[in-house]
CSV table of C-alpha atoms in Angstrom, one decimal:
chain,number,residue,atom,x,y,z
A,1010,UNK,CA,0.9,-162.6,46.3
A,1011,UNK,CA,2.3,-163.2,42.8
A,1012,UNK,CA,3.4,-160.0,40.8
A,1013,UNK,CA,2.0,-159.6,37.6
A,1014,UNK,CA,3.7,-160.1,35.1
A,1015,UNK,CA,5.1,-157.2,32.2
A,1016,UNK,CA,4.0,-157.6,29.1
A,1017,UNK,CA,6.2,-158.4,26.5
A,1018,UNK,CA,7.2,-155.6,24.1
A,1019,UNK,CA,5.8,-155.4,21.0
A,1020,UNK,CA,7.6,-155.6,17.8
A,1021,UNK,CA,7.3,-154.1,15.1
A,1022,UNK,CA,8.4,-155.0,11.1
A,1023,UNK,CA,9.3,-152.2,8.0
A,1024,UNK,CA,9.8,-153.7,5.0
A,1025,UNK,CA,11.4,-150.5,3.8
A,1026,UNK,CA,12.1,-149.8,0.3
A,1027,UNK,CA,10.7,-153.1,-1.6
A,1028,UNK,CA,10.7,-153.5,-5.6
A,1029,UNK,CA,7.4,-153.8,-7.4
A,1030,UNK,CA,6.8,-156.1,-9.7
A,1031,UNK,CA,3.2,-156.1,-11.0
A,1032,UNK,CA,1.0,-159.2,-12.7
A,1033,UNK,CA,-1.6,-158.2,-14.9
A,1034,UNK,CA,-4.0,-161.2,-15.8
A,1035,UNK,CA,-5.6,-161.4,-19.5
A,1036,UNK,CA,-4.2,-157.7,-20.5
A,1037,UNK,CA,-4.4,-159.0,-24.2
A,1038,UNK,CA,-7.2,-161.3,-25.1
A,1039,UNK,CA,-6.9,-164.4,-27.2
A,1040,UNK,CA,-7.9,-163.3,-30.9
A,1041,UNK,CA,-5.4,-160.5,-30.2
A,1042,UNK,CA,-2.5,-162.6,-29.1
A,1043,UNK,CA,-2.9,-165.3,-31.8
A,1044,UNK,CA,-3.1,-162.0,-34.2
A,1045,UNK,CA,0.3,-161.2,-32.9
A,1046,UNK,CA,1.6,-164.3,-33.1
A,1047,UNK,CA,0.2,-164.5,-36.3
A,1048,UNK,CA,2.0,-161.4,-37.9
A,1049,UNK,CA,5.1,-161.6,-35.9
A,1050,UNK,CA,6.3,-165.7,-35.5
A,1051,UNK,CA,8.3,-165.8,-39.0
A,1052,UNK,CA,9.8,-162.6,-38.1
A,1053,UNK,CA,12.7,-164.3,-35.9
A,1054,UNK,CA,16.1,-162.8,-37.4
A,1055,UNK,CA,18.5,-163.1,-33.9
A,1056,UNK,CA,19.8,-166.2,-32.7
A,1057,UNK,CA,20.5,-165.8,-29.1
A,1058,UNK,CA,24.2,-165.7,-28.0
A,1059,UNK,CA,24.2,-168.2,-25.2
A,1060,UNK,CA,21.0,-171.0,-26.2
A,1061,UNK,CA,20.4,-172.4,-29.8
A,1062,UNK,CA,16.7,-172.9,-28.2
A,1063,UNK,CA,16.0,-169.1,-27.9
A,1064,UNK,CA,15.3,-166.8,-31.3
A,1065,UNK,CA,14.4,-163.0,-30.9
A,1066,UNK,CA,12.7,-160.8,-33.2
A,1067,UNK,CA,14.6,-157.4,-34.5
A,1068,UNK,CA,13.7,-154.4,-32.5
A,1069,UNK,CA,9.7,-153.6,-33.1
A,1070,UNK,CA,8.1,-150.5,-31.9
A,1071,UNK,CA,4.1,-150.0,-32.1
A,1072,UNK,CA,4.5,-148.3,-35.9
A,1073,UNK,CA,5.3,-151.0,-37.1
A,1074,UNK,CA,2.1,-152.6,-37.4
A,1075,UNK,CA,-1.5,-152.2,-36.8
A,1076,UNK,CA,-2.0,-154.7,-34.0
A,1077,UNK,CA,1.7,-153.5,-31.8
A,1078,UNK,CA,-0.8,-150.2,-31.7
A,1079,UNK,CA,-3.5,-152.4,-29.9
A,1080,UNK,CA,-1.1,-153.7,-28.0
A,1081,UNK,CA,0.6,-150.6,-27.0
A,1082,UNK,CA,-3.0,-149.1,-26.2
A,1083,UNK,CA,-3.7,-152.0,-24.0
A,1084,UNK,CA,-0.4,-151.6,-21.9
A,1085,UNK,CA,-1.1,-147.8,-21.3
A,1086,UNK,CA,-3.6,-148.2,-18.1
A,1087,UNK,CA,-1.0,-150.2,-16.6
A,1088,UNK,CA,2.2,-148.9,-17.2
A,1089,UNK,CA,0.7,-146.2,-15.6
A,1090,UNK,CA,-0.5,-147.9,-12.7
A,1091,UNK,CA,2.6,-149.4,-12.1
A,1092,UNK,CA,4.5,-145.3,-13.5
A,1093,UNK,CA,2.6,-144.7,-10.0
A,1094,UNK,CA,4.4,-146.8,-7.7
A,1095,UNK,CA,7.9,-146.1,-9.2
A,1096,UNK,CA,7.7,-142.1,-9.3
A,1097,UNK,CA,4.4,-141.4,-7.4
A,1098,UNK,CA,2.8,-139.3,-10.1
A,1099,UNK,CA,0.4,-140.9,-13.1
A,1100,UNK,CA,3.0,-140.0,-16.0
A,1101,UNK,CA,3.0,-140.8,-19.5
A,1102,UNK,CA,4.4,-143.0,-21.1
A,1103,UNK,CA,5.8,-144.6,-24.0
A,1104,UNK,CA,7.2,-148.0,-25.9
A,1105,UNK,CA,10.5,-147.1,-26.4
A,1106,UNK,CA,11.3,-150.8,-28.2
A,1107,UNK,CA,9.3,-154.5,-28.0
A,1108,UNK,CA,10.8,-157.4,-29.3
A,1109,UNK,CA,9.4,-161.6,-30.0
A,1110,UNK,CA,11.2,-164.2,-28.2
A,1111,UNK,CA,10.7,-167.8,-29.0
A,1112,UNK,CA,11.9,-170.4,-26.7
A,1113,UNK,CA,12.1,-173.7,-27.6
A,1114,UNK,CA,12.7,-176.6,-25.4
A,1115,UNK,CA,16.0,-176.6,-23.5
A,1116,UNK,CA,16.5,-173.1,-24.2
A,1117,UNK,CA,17.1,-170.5,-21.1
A,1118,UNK,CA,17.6,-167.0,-21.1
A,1119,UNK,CA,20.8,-165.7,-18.7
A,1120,UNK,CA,20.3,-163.0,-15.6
A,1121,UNK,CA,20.6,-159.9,-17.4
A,1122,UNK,CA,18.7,-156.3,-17.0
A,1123,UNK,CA,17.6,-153.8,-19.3
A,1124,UNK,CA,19.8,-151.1,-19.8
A,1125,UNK,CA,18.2,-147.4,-20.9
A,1126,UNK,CA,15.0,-147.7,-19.7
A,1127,UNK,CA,13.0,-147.1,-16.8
A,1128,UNK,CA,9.9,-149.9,-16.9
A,1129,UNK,CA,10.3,-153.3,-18.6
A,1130,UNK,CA,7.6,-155.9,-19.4
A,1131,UNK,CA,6.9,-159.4,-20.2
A,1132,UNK,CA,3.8,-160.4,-22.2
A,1133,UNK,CA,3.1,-163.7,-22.6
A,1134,UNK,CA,1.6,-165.3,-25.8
A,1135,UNK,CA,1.9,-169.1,-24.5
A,1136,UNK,CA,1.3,-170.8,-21.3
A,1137,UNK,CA,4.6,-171.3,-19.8
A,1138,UNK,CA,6.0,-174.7,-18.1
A,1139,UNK,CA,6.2,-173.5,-14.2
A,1140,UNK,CA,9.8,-174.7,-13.7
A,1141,UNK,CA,10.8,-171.9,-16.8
A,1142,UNK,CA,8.7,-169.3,-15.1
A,1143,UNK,CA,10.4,-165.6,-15.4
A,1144,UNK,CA,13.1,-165.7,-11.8
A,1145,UNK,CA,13.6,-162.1,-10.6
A,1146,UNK,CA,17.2,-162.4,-8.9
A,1147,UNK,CA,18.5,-160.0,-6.1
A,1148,UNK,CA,21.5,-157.7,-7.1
A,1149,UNK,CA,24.7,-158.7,-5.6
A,1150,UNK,CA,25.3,-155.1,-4.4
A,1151,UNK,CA,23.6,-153.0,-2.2
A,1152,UNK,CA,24.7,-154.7,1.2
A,1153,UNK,CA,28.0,-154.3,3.5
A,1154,UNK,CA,28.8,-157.9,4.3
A,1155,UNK,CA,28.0,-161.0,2.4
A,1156,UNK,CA,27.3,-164.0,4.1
A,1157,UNK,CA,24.9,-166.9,3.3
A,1158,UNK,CA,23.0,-169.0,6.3
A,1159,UNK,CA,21.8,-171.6,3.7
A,1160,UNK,CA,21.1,-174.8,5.6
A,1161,UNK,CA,18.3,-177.4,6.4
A,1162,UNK,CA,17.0,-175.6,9.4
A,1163,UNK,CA,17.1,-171.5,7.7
A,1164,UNK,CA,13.2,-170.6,6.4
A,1165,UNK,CA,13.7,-168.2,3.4
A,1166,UNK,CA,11.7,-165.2,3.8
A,1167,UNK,CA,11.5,-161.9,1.7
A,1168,UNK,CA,14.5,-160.9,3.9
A,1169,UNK,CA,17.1,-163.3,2.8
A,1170,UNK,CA,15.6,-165.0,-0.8
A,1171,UNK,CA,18.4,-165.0,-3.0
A,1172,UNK,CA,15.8,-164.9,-6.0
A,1173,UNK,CA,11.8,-164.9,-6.5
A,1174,UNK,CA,10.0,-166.9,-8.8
A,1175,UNK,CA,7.1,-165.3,-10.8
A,1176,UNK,CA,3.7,-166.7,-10.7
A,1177,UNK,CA,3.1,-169.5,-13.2
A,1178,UNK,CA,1.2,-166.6,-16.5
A,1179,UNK,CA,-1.5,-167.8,-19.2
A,1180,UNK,CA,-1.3,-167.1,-22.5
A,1181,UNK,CA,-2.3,-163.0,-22.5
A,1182,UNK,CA,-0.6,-162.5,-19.3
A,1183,UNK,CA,1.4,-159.5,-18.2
A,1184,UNK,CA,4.4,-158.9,-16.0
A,1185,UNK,CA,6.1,-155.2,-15.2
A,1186,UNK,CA,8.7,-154.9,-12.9
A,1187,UNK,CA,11.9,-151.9,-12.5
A,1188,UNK,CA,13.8,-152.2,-15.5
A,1189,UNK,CA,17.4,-152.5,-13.8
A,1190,UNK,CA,15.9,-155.5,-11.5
A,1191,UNK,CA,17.8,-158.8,-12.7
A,1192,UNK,CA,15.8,-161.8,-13.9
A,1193,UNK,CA,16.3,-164.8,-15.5
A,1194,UNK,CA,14.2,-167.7,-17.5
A,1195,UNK,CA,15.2,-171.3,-16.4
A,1196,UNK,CA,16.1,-173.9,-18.8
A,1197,UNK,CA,12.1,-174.7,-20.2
A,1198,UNK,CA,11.3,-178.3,-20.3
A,1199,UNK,CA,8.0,-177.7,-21.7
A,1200,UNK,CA,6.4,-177.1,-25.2
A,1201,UNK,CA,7.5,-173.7,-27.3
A,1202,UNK,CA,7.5,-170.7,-25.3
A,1203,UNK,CA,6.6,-167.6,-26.3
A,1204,UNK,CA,6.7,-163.8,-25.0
A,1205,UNK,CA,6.6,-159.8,-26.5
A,1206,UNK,CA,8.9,-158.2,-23.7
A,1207,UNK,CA,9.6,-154.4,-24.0
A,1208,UNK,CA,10.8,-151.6,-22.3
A,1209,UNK,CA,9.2,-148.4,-21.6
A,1210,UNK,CA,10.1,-144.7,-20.4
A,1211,UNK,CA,8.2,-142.0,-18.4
A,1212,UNK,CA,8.0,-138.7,-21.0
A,1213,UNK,CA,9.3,-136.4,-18.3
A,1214,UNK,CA,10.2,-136.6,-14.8
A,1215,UNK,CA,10.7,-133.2,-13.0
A,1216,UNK,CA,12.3,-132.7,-9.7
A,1217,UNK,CA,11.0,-129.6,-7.7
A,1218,UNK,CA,11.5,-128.0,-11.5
A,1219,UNK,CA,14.7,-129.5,-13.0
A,1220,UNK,CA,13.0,-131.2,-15.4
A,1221,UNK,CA,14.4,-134.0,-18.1
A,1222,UNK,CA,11.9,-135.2,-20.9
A,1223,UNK,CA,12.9,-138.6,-23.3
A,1224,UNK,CA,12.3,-138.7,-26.8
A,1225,UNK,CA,13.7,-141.2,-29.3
């Protein structure tokens, strides 16, 4: 008589600790991203250090014109919703700076992070060209041994990517993510690309009473 056989044990997966990024479809509608492109497309003033293709905007916060308000009052649900996942408490919060970039044709933006802020966002005012969608890259800290298993036969997984690519955004779009996380923007091969980013911060965060509150 044949033994049954044991089952095999059952295995189980944590993804422990992962990174929020959060896409937001049609946060601004059309008539209020052609007004911001509007008021803000002749406003380019810095050439950017590493592509003649990309132009920014000076430093804009939501005084400085009717329609940043709107915008600011559109991102509040959100960067609330996303305030959530980072800290686990609905905080408020507020634009600490927003700034126009305009990338032409061949132009690329370098892995970089924001520095002095807590939530960062990209809002899109044109349709992008998928290969020059926004890259979020991984840090190379944060592990004790670095090795690579990069080969015909490896799958890449949420494990081992080196980088994620961001879904492909409309025109109105919205993308919040961590605001030390490093991204990128490939070189665009497409028409004129155009986004608002900005960076945000929580008013206070208090931990079991020592409390620390941002202003500007």
């Amino acid at each position: 008589m044949t033994e049954p056989s044991s089952p095999s044990p059952r295995a189980q997966v944590f993804e422990l600790f992962p990174t929020p990024v959060m896409r937001v479809e049609g946060c601004l509608d059309a008539a209020l991203v052609a007004g911001v492109l509007a008021q803000l497309g002749d406003g380019l003033s810095q050439a950017n250090h590493r592509s003649d293709a990309l132009a920014h905007s000076r430093l804009l916060s939501p005084e400085d014109a009717p329609l940043l308000r709107e915008v600011a009052q559109r991102l509040d649900a959100p960067l609330r919703e996303f305030g959530t996942l980072l800290f686990g408490e609905a905080l408020q919060w507020r634009l600490k700076e927003m700034w126009l970039n305009v990338m032409q044709a061949g132009g690329q933006q370098t892995v970089h992070n924001h520095a002095n802020s807590f939530a960062s966002g990209i809002l899109y005012l044109s349709d992008c060209e998928p290969a020059s969608n926004t890259a979020f890259i991984r840090s190379l800290g944060g592990r004790d041994y670095v090795f690579s298993n990069a080969n015909p036969r490896s799958a890449t997984g949420p494990f081992n990517a080196e980088r994620w690519i961001g879904p492909t955004p409309a025109a109105g779009d919205l993308l919040l993510f961590p605001s030390y996380l490093l991204h990128e923007v490939p070189v665009n091969r497409g028409a004129t690309r155009t986004t608002l980013a900005f960076n945000a911060m929580p008013h206070r965060l208090d931990a079991w009473g020592y409390a620390m509150s941002f202003s500007s």
